[in-house]
Short mmCIF file of N, CA and C in Angstrom, two decimals:
data_model
loop_
_atom_site.label_atom_id
_atom_site.label_comp_id
_atom_site.label_asym_id
_atom_site.label_seq_id
_atom_site.Cartn_x
_atom_site.Cartn_y
_atom_site.Cartn_z
N UNK A 211 35.88 167.45 34.77
CA UNK A 211 34.72 168.15 33.98
C UNK A 211 34.46 167.70 34.04
N UNK A 212 33.41 169.56 33.03
CA UNK A 212 31.92 169.00 32.68
C UNK A 212 31.76 168.04 31.67
N UNK A 213 30.30 168.02 31.71
CA UNK A 213 29.55 166.54 30.68
C UNK A 213 30.17 167.88 29.62
N UNK A 214 29.37 167.61 29.40
CA UNK A 214 29.83 169.13 28.34
C UNK A 214 30.36 169.12 26.98
N UNK A 215 31.99 169.32 28.01
CA UNK A 215 32.84 169.16 27.42
C UNK A 215 33.24 167.84 26.74
N UNK A 216 33.35 166.99 27.23
CA UNK A 216 33.12 165.52 26.63
C UNK A 216 32.71 165.14 25.96
N UNK A 217 31.56 165.77 25.94
CA UNK A 217 30.16 165.25 24.94
C UNK A 217 31.19 165.69 23.77
N UNK A 218 31.28 167.56 24.45
CA UNK A 218 31.64 168.39 22.68
C UNK A 218 33.57 167.79 21.70
N UNK A 219 33.88 166.91 23.09
CA UNK A 219 35.17 166.36 22.72
C UNK A 219 34.52 164.31 22.20
N UNK A 220 34.36 164.17 22.53
CA UNK A 220 33.91 162.65 21.56
C UNK A 220 33.01 162.84 20.02
N UNK A 221 32.72 164.15 20.22
CA UNK A 221 31.60 163.95 19.78
C UNK A 221 32.17 165.14 18.20
N UNK A 222 33.35 165.86 18.91
CA UNK A 222 34.61 165.57 17.39
C UNK A 222 35.35 165.66 16.31
N UNK A 223 36.17 163.74 18.09
CA UNK A 223 36.30 162.79 17.59
C UNK A 223 35.22 161.92 16.20
N UNK A 224 34.76 161.86 17.26
CA UNK A 224 33.09 160.77 16.22
C UNK A 224 32.97 161.62 15.12
N UNK A 225 33.27 162.89 14.60
CA UNK A 225 33.00 163.19 13.24
C UNK A 225 34.48 163.29 12.37
N UNK A 226 35.67 163.99 13.17
CA UNK A 226 36.66 163.33 12.39
C UNK A 226 36.76 161.44 12.10
N UNK A 227 36.51 160.94 13.18
CA UNK A 227 36.53 159.39 11.75
C UNK A 227 35.35 159.61 11.38
N UNK A 228 34.67 159.35 11.26
CA UNK A 228 33.76 159.69 10.35
C UNK A 228 34.31 159.85 8.60
N UNK A 229 34.87 161.30 8.91
CA UNK A 229 35.32 162.29 7.71
C UNK A 229 36.57 160.99 7.13
N UNK A 230 37.40 160.48 8.46
CA UNK A 230 38.58 159.76 7.45
C UNK A 230 38.15 157.83 7.47
N UNK A 231 36.67 157.44 7.97
CA UNK A 231 36.60 156.57 7.11
C UNK A 231 36.07 157.20 5.36
N UNK A 232 35.30 157.87 5.77
CA UNK A 232 34.98 158.33 4.25
C UNK A 232 35.44 158.52 3.26
N UNK A 233 36.69 159.28 3.71
CA UNK A 233 37.59 159.01 2.92
C UNK A 233 39.37 158.13 2.98
N UNK A 234 38.83 156.52 3.62
CA UNK A 234 39.24 155.01 3.71
C UNK A 234 38.36 154.89 2.38
N UNK A 235 37.85 154.32 3.07
CA UNK A 235 37.04 154.10 2.10
C UNK A 235 36.84 154.35 0.32
N UNK A 236 37.18 155.36 0.11
CA UNK A 236 37.60 155.43 -1.84
C UNK A 236 39.19 155.20 -1.79
N UNK A 237 40.07 154.80 -0.71
CA UNK A 237 41.57 154.26 -1.26
C UNK A 237 41.62 154.23 0.09
N UNK A 238 43.12 153.36 0.06
CA UNK A 238 43.87 154.00 1.32
C UNK A 238 44.66 154.67 0.75
N UNK A 239 44.84 155.52 2.20
CA UNK A 239 46.29 156.38 2.77
C UNK A 239 46.74 156.43 3.38
N UNK A 240 47.80 157.82 2.79
CA UNK A 240 49.09 157.48 4.76
C UNK A 240 48.88 158.70 5.37
N UNK A 241 49.58 158.08 6.90
CA UNK A 241 49.34 159.39 8.33
C UNK A 241 49.04 160.47 7.24
N UNK A 242 50.28 160.52 6.16
CA UNK A 242 50.45 162.07 5.97
C UNK A 242 48.45 162.48 5.17
N UNK A 243 48.54 161.77 4.30
CA UNK A 243 47.62 162.28 3.46
C UNK A 243 46.65 162.66 4.36
N UNK A 244 46.06 161.64 5.88
CA UNK A 244 45.55 161.69 6.11
C UNK A 244 45.19 163.23 6.75
N UNK A 245 46.35 163.38 7.71
CA UNK A 245 46.32 164.86 8.17
C UNK A 245 45.83 165.95 7.32
N UNK A 246 46.72 165.84 6.12
CA UNK A 246 46.08 167.16 5.12
C UNK A 246 44.72 166.78 5.08
N UNK A 247 44.03 165.84 4.77
CA UNK A 247 42.49 165.84 4.76
C UNK A 247 41.49 166.36 5.70
N UNK A 248 42.38 166.13 6.45
CA UNK A 248 41.22 166.06 7.82
C UNK A 248 41.98 167.30 8.03
N UNK A 249 42.75 167.98 8.47
CA UNK A 249 43.56 169.74 8.35
C UNK A 249 42.45 170.91 7.88
N UNK A 250 42.61 170.01 6.49
CA UNK A 250 41.86 171.08 4.69
C UNK A 250 40.62 170.86 4.92
N UNK A 251 39.23 169.60 6.39
CA UNK A 251 37.95 169.87 6.49
C UNK A 251 38.01 170.44 7.89
N UNK A 252 38.94 170.89 7.89
CA UNK A 252 38.72 171.89 9.72
C UNK A 252 38.73 171.25 10.59
N UNK A 253 38.98 169.97 11.12
CA UNK A 253 39.56 168.66 11.86
C UNK A 253 40.66 169.96 12.59
N UNK A 254 40.80 170.59 14.06
CA UNK A 254 41.22 171.16 14.44
C UNK A 254 42.83 169.42 15.77
N UNK A 255 43.94 170.09 15.62
CA UNK A 255 44.58 169.94 15.79
C UNK A 255 44.23 168.12 16.87
N UNK A 256 44.09 168.56 17.83
CA UNK A 256 44.58 167.42 18.71
C UNK A 256 43.49 166.22 18.92
N UNK A 257 41.97 166.33 17.25
CA UNK A 257 41.06 165.96 17.57
C UNK A 257 41.66 164.97 16.56
N UNK A 258 43.19 166.26 15.12
CA UNK A 258 43.37 165.29 14.48
C UNK A 258 44.23 164.20 14.26
N UNK A 259 44.30 164.34 15.92
CA UNK A 259 46.09 163.66 15.89
C UNK A 259 45.37 162.31 17.29
N UNK A 260 44.50 162.19 17.73
CA UNK A 260 43.90 161.17 17.96
C UNK A 260 42.54 160.28 17.30
N UNK A 261 42.56 161.49 15.34
CA UNK A 261 42.24 159.75 15.30
C UNK A 261 42.79 159.29 14.35
N UNK A 262 44.33 160.07 14.05
CA UNK A 262 45.06 159.47 13.19
C UNK A 262 45.19 157.62 13.47
N UNK A 263 45.61 158.34 15.17
CA UNK A 263 45.97 157.31 16.51
C UNK A 263 45.47 156.47 16.06
N UNK A 264 43.44 156.96 16.23
CA UNK A 264 43.11 155.81 16.17
C UNK A 264 43.02 154.83 15.18
N UNK A 265 42.86 155.33 14.30
CA UNK A 265 42.74 154.93 13.16
C UNK A 265 44.05 154.11 12.91
N UNK A 266 44.54 154.35 13.23
CA UNK A 266 46.55 153.79 13.60
C UNK A 266 46.36 152.32 13.82
N UNK A 267 46.01 152.17 15.59
CA UNK A 267 45.57 150.97 16.14
C UNK A 267 44.59 150.47 15.39
N UNK A 268 43.88 150.61 14.82
CA UNK A 268 42.88 149.45 14.11
C UNK A 268 43.23 149.03 12.91
N UNK A 269 44.24 150.25 12.65
CA UNK A 269 44.99 148.89 11.71
C UNK A 269 44.52 149.65 10.05
N UNK A 270 43.10 150.68 9.78
CA UNK A 270 43.28 151.60 8.77
C UNK A 270 44.68 152.59 8.23
N UNK A 271 45.26 153.03 8.73
CA UNK A 271 46.28 153.55 8.44
C UNK A 271 47.40 152.56 9.47
N UNK A 272 48.19 152.56 8.12
CA UNK A 272 49.72 151.58 8.15
C UNK A 272 50.58 152.08 7.11
N UNK A 273 51.79 153.27 6.98
CA UNK A 273 52.33 153.41 5.59
C UNK A 273 53.10 152.34 5.11
N UNK A 274 53.60 151.57 6.16
CA UNK A 274 54.70 150.10 6.24
C UNK A 274 53.00 149.40 4.84
N UNK A 275 52.11 149.81 4.65
CA UNK A 275 51.55 148.17 4.09
C UNK A 275 50.90 149.70 3.02
N UNK A 276 50.71 149.71 3.24
CA UNK A 276 50.99 151.55 1.31
C UNK A 276 51.28 150.53 0.62
N UNK A 277 53.32 151.52 1.84
CA UNK A 277 53.73 151.43 0.93
C UNK A 277 54.29 150.38 -0.66
N UNK A 278 54.57 149.23 0.55
CA UNK A 278 53.98 148.12 0.09
C UNK A 278 53.48 147.24 -1.09
N UNK A 279 51.79 147.87 -0.43
CA UNK A 279 50.83 147.81 -1.77
C UNK A 279 51.57 148.79 -3.23
N UNK A 280 51.68 149.49 -2.33
CA UNK A 280 51.76 150.74 -3.76
C UNK A 280 53.13 150.32 -4.34
N UNK A 281 54.51 149.50 -4.16
CA UNK A 281 55.21 148.92 -4.75
C UNK A 281 54.79 148.15 -5.63
N UNK A 282 53.84 147.44 -4.91
CA UNK A 282 53.95 145.62 -6.06
C UNK A 282 52.95 146.90 -6.59
N UNK A 283 51.61 147.48 -6.75
CA UNK A 283 50.48 147.38 -7.12
C UNK A 283 51.70 148.73 -8.78
N UNK A 284 52.20 149.21 -8.32
CA UNK A 284 52.65 149.86 -9.74
C UNK A 284 53.87 149.82 -10.89
N UNK A 285 54.43 148.66 -9.75
CA UNK A 285 56.07 147.10 -10.80
C UNK A 285 54.97 146.59 -11.20
N UNK A 286 54.22 146.00 -11.20
CA UNK A 286 53.69 145.51 -11.55
C UNK A 286 52.56 145.67 -12.52
N UNK A 287 51.46 146.03 -12.48
CA UNK A 287 50.44 147.08 -13.58
C UNK A 287 49.99 147.82 -13.69
N UNK A 288 51.67 148.66 -13.36
CA UNK A 288 52.04 150.02 -14.11
C UNK A 288 53.26 150.33 -14.55
N UNK A 289 54.82 148.58 -14.13
CA UNK A 289 55.67 148.61 -15.26
C UNK A 289 56.69 149.93 -14.26
N UNK A 290 56.35 150.70 -13.46
CA UNK A 290 56.98 151.94 -12.97
C UNK A 290 57.85 151.00 -12.56
N UNK A 291 59.08 151.86 -13.07
CA UNK A 291 61.02 151.79 -12.37
C UNK A 291 60.62 152.41 -11.35
N UNK A 292 61.82 152.28 -10.08
CA UNK A 292 61.61 152.20 -9.26
C UNK A 292 62.16 154.38 -8.80
N UNK A 293 62.74 154.39 -9.10
CA UNK A 293 63.10 155.90 -9.68
C UNK A 293 61.68 156.89 -9.62
N UNK A 294 60.58 156.33 -10.43
CA UNK A 294 59.00 157.56 -9.88
C UNK A 294 57.56 156.22 -9.07
N UNK A 295 58.53 155.08 -8.29
CA UNK A 295 57.78 154.56 -7.94
C UNK A 295 58.80 155.57 -6.53
N UNK A 296 59.50 155.53 -6.18
CA UNK A 296 60.11 156.22 -4.75
C UNK A 296 59.18 157.31 -4.64
N UNK A 297 59.67 158.38 -6.12
CA UNK A 297 59.19 159.99 -5.75
C UNK A 297 57.74 160.21 -5.44
N UNK A 298 57.10 158.82 -5.95
CA UNK A 298 55.85 159.20 -5.82
C UNK A 298 55.51 158.67 -4.18
N UNK A 299 55.37 157.69 -3.54
CA UNK A 299 55.75 156.99 -2.30
C UNK A 299 56.11 158.51 -1.53
N UNK A 300 57.09 159.17 -1.11
CA UNK A 300 58.19 160.52 -1.19
C UNK A 300 56.28 161.77 -0.91
N UNK A 301 56.30 161.82 -2.11
CA UNK A 301 54.80 162.89 -2.53
C UNK A 301 53.65 161.96 -1.15
N UNK A 302 53.61 161.18 -1.29
CA UNK A 302 52.52 160.63 -0.30
C UNK A 302 52.23 160.81 0.79
N UNK A 303 54.12 161.55 1.21
CA UNK A 303 54.73 161.27 2.86
C UNK A 303 55.38 160.80 3.16
N UNK A 304 55.99 159.19 2.96
CA UNK A 304 56.43 158.14 3.54
C UNK A 304 57.88 158.35 3.60
N UNK A 305 57.68 157.82 4.86
CA UNK A 305 59.29 158.52 4.87
C UNK A 305 60.61 157.87 4.41
N UNK A 306 61.48 158.95 3.44
CA UNK A 306 62.96 157.69 3.11
C UNK A 306 63.23 156.78 3.65
N UNK A 307 63.69 156.61 4.44
CA UNK A 307 64.30 155.34 5.42
C UNK A 307 62.59 154.08 4.86
N UNK A 308 62.04 155.16 5.19
CA UNK A 308 60.77 153.13 5.32
C UNK A 308 60.66 153.06 4.00
N UNK A 309 60.68 153.67 2.46
CA UNK A 309 60.60 153.82 0.76
C UNK A 309 61.96 152.71 1.02
N UNK A 310 62.19 153.28 1.40
CA UNK A 310 64.28 152.11 1.14
C UNK A 310 63.92 150.50 1.70
N UNK A 311 63.65 151.09 2.67
CA UNK A 311 63.07 149.74 2.56
C UNK A 311 62.51 149.20 2.37
N UNK A 312 61.39 149.65 1.92
CA UNK A 312 60.10 148.17 0.80
C UNK A 312 60.63 148.33 -0.06
N UNK A 313 61.93 149.03 -0.65
CA UNK A 313 61.50 148.61 -2.23
C UNK A 313 62.92 147.76 -2.36
N UNK A 314 63.98 148.19 -0.74
CA UNK A 314 64.59 146.71 -1.06
C UNK A 314 64.09 145.93 -0.59
N UNK A 315 63.62 145.47 -0.41
CA UNK A 315 62.14 143.91 0.04
C UNK A 315 62.02 143.23 -0.49
N UNK A 316 60.99 144.43 -1.73
CA UNK A 316 60.31 144.09 -2.74
C UNK A 316 61.55 143.76 -3.46
N UNK A 317 62.56 144.76 -4.50
CA UNK A 317 63.65 143.53 -5.28
C UNK A 317 64.24 142.14 -5.15
N UNK A 318 64.30 142.21 -3.39
CA UNK A 318 65.55 141.01 -2.96
C UNK A 318 64.25 139.85 -2.47
N UNK A 319 63.47 140.18 -3.16
CA UNK A 319 62.24 138.34 -2.89
C UNK A 319 61.24 138.79 -3.96
N UNK A 320 62.00 139.86 -4.98
CA UNK A 320 60.92 139.27 -6.45
C UNK A 320 62.82 139.13 -7.24
N UNK A 321 62.83 137.77 -8.32
CA UNK A 321 63.33 137.45 -9.06
C UNK A 321 62.91 137.94 -10.23
N UNK A 322 62.12 139.35 -10.84
CA UNK A 322 62.26 139.66 -11.95
C UNK A 322 62.98 140.85 -11.15
N UNK A 323 63.68 141.59 -12.66
CA UNK A 323 65.20 142.82 -11.79
C UNK A 323 64.43 143.59 -13.17
N UNK A 324 64.58 145.16 -12.29
CA UNK A 324 64.04 145.99 -13.17
C UNK A 324 64.57 145.84 -14.65
N UNK A 325 65.56 144.64 -15.42
CA UNK A 325 65.80 144.93 -16.40
C UNK A 325 64.46 144.53 -17.13
N UNK A 326 63.96 143.14 -16.52
CA UNK A 326 63.34 142.37 -17.13
C UNK A 326 62.15 143.30 -16.97
N UNK A 327 61.64 144.60 -16.65
CA UNK A 327 60.58 145.16 -16.54
C UNK A 327 60.77 145.98 -17.60
N UNK A 328 61.57 146.64 -17.21
CA UNK A 328 62.28 147.69 -18.41
C UNK A 328 61.49 147.33 -20.09
N UNK A 329 62.02 145.72 -20.17
CA UNK A 329 61.56 144.71 -21.03
C UNK A 329 60.38 144.39 -21.52
N UNK A 330 60.23 143.80 -20.33
CA UNK A 330 58.46 143.23 -20.50
C UNK A 330 57.65 144.46 -21.77
N UNK A 331 58.44 146.31 -20.43
CA UNK A 331 57.07 147.72 -21.00
C UNK A 331 57.21 147.74 -22.28
N UNK A 332 59.54 147.34 -22.84
CA UNK A 332 58.71 147.95 -24.69
C UNK A 332 58.41 146.57 -25.25
N UNK A 333 58.67 145.55 -25.04
CA UNK A 333 57.73 144.36 -26.00
C UNK A 333 56.39 144.90 -25.77
N UNK A 334 55.94 145.35 -24.66
CA UNK A 334 53.87 145.40 -24.96
C UNK A 334 53.99 146.77 -25.73
N UNK A 335 55.06 147.67 -25.74
CA UNK A 335 54.66 148.44 -26.28
C UNK A 335 55.08 148.91 -27.58
N UNK A 336 56.24 148.55 -27.69
CA UNK A 336 56.26 148.30 -29.65
C UNK A 336 57.37 146.78 -29.78
N UNK A 337 56.21 146.31 -30.52
CA UNK A 337 56.02 144.52 -30.65
C UNK A 337 57.15 144.85 -32.04
N UNK A 338 58.17 145.60 -32.29
CA UNK A 338 59.11 144.68 -32.78
C UNK A 338 60.06 146.17 -32.68
N UNK A 339 61.40 145.62 -32.48
CA UNK A 339 62.81 146.62 -31.66
C UNK A 339 62.52 147.86 -32.80
N UNK A 340 62.36 148.66 -32.63
CA UNK A 340 62.64 150.07 -32.62
C UNK A 340 64.51 150.46 -33.68
N UNK A 341 63.63 150.53 -34.80
CA UNK A 341 64.66 150.99 -35.50
C UNK A 341 65.64 152.11 -36.06
N UNK A 342 64.91 152.62 -35.93
CA UNK A 342 64.98 154.97 -37.25
C UNK A 342 64.91 154.39 -34.99
N UNK A 343 65.68 156.41 -35.60
CA UNK A 343 65.70 157.00 -34.61
C UNK A 343 64.76 157.53 -34.16
N UNK A 344 63.92 158.69 -33.74
CA UNK A 344 62.41 158.43 -34.38
C UNK A 344 61.88 157.91 -33.00
N UNK A 345 62.10 156.66 -33.66
CA UNK A 345 61.51 154.90 -32.97
C UNK A 345 61.84 155.21 -31.78
N UNK A 346 63.00 155.45 -31.45
CA UNK A 346 63.84 155.29 -30.03
C UNK A 346 63.97 156.33 -29.69
N UNK A 347 64.04 156.73 -30.43
CA UNK A 347 63.16 158.47 -28.82
C UNK A 347 62.35 157.56 -28.22
N UNK A 348 61.95 157.46 -29.33
CA UNK A 348 59.94 157.31 -28.66
C UNK A 348 60.44 156.68 -27.62
N UNK A 349 60.97 155.73 -27.86
CA UNK A 349 60.66 153.81 -26.63
C UNK A 349 61.59 154.54 -24.99
N UNK A 350 62.26 155.01 -25.39
CA UNK A 350 63.39 155.93 -24.00
C UNK A 350 62.81 156.24 -23.66
N UNK A 351 61.87 157.66 -24.46
CA UNK A 351 60.39 157.70 -23.41
C UNK A 351 59.82 157.59 -22.43
N UNK A 352 59.40 156.46 -23.55
CA UNK A 352 57.84 155.83 -22.51
C UNK A 352 59.26 155.19 -21.41
N UNK A 353 60.07 154.71 -20.80
CA UNK A 353 60.68 153.93 -19.93
C UNK A 353 61.19 155.44 -18.89
N UNK A 354 61.97 156.71 -19.69
CA UNK A 354 62.38 157.07 -18.55
C UNK A 354 60.85 157.68 -17.77
N UNK A 355 59.51 158.22 -18.39
CA UNK A 355 58.86 158.49 -18.27
C UNK A 355 58.19 157.32 -16.77
N UNK A 356 58.78 156.08 -17.18
CA UNK A 356 57.66 155.03 -16.15
C UNK A 356 58.71 155.44 -14.76
N UNK A 357 59.82 156.37 -15.32
CA UNK A 357 60.59 155.88 -13.74
C UNK A 357 62.22 154.84 -13.70
N UNK A 358 62.51 154.40 -15.21
CA UNK A 358 63.75 153.66 -15.03
C UNK A 358 65.08 154.98 -15.37
N UNK A 359 65.91 154.40 -15.18
CA UNK A 359 68.00 154.87 -15.39
C UNK A 359 67.37 155.08 -16.01
N UNK A 360 67.84 156.53 -16.32
CA UNK A 360 68.66 156.87 -18.07
C UNK A 360 69.82 155.59 -18.55
N UNK A 361 70.50 154.97 -17.57
CA UNK A 361 71.49 154.16 -18.12
C UNK A 361 70.94 152.92 -18.11
N UNK A 362 70.23 151.97 -17.50
CA UNK A 362 69.06 150.80 -17.59
C UNK A 362 67.79 151.08 -18.73
N UNK A 363 67.89 152.70 -18.53
CA UNK A 363 67.24 152.70 -20.29
C UNK A 363 67.41 152.61 -20.80
N UNK A 364 68.67 152.13 -20.93
CA UNK A 364 69.80 152.36 -22.01
C UNK A 364 69.88 150.60 -23.04
N UNK A 365 70.24 150.83 -21.98
CA UNK A 365 70.28 149.01 -21.90
C UNK A 365 69.94 147.60 -21.96
N UNK A 366 67.58 148.87 -21.82
CA UNK A 366 67.02 147.93 -21.97
C UNK A 366 66.48 148.27 -23.44
N UNK A 367 66.75 148.77 -24.03
CA UNK A 367 66.78 149.11 -25.80
C UNK A 367 67.95 148.29 -25.69
N UNK A 368 69.20 148.16 -25.29
CA UNK A 368 70.28 147.62 -25.80
C UNK A 368 70.19 146.05 -26.59
N UNK A 369 69.45 145.98 -25.09
CA UNK A 369 68.94 144.35 -25.35
C UNK A 369 67.83 143.86 -25.84
N UNK A 370 66.60 145.11 -26.58
CA UNK A 370 65.67 144.46 -26.91
C UNK A 370 65.95 144.77 -28.58
N UNK A 371 66.68 145.51 -29.06
CA UNK A 371 67.56 145.26 -30.13
C UNK A 371 67.60 144.35 -30.64
N UNK A 372 68.79 143.80 -29.78
CA UNK A 372 69.77 142.24 -29.72
C UNK A 372 68.47 141.58 -29.68
N UNK A 373 67.83 141.40 -29.40
CA UNK A 373 66.39 140.40 -28.89
C UNK A 373 66.43 138.78 -27.58
N UNK A 374 67.28 140.08 -27.19
CA UNK A 374 68.08 139.05 -25.38
C UNK A 374 65.91 139.50 -24.70
#
């Protein structure tokens, strides 16, 4: 193989990794997100695959770690429900089975239930239980937008009204 071809391949990989490192500098990414970003930047398929493989081997790209961190952040910091978390991960290209496995693990290791988190959100957003229909509708809307299932959201509203 001519020396210039090796240098050219090496330079393309170096360029792709440079782009990838800049993207990872902003925030953690999934494999799928990185593939799309590198494709958008004009990196050819072979070089993309090689860069993604290298980043994975170095521990910079790890969909399992990304899912675990995403779930914990959205549950604890933004009080998202499982439905919204699941949709967020799927939209970022995480495998459906991996998403479910990670949600099951987090759920099993955490004493706080989905209902507990919904009640916490209601208490934070509504200092007193909503009494009027309009306020109850607003509270229900907050829970649904955060990704709580409708039945659980209604249970949370009922529990909050009872003073649980």
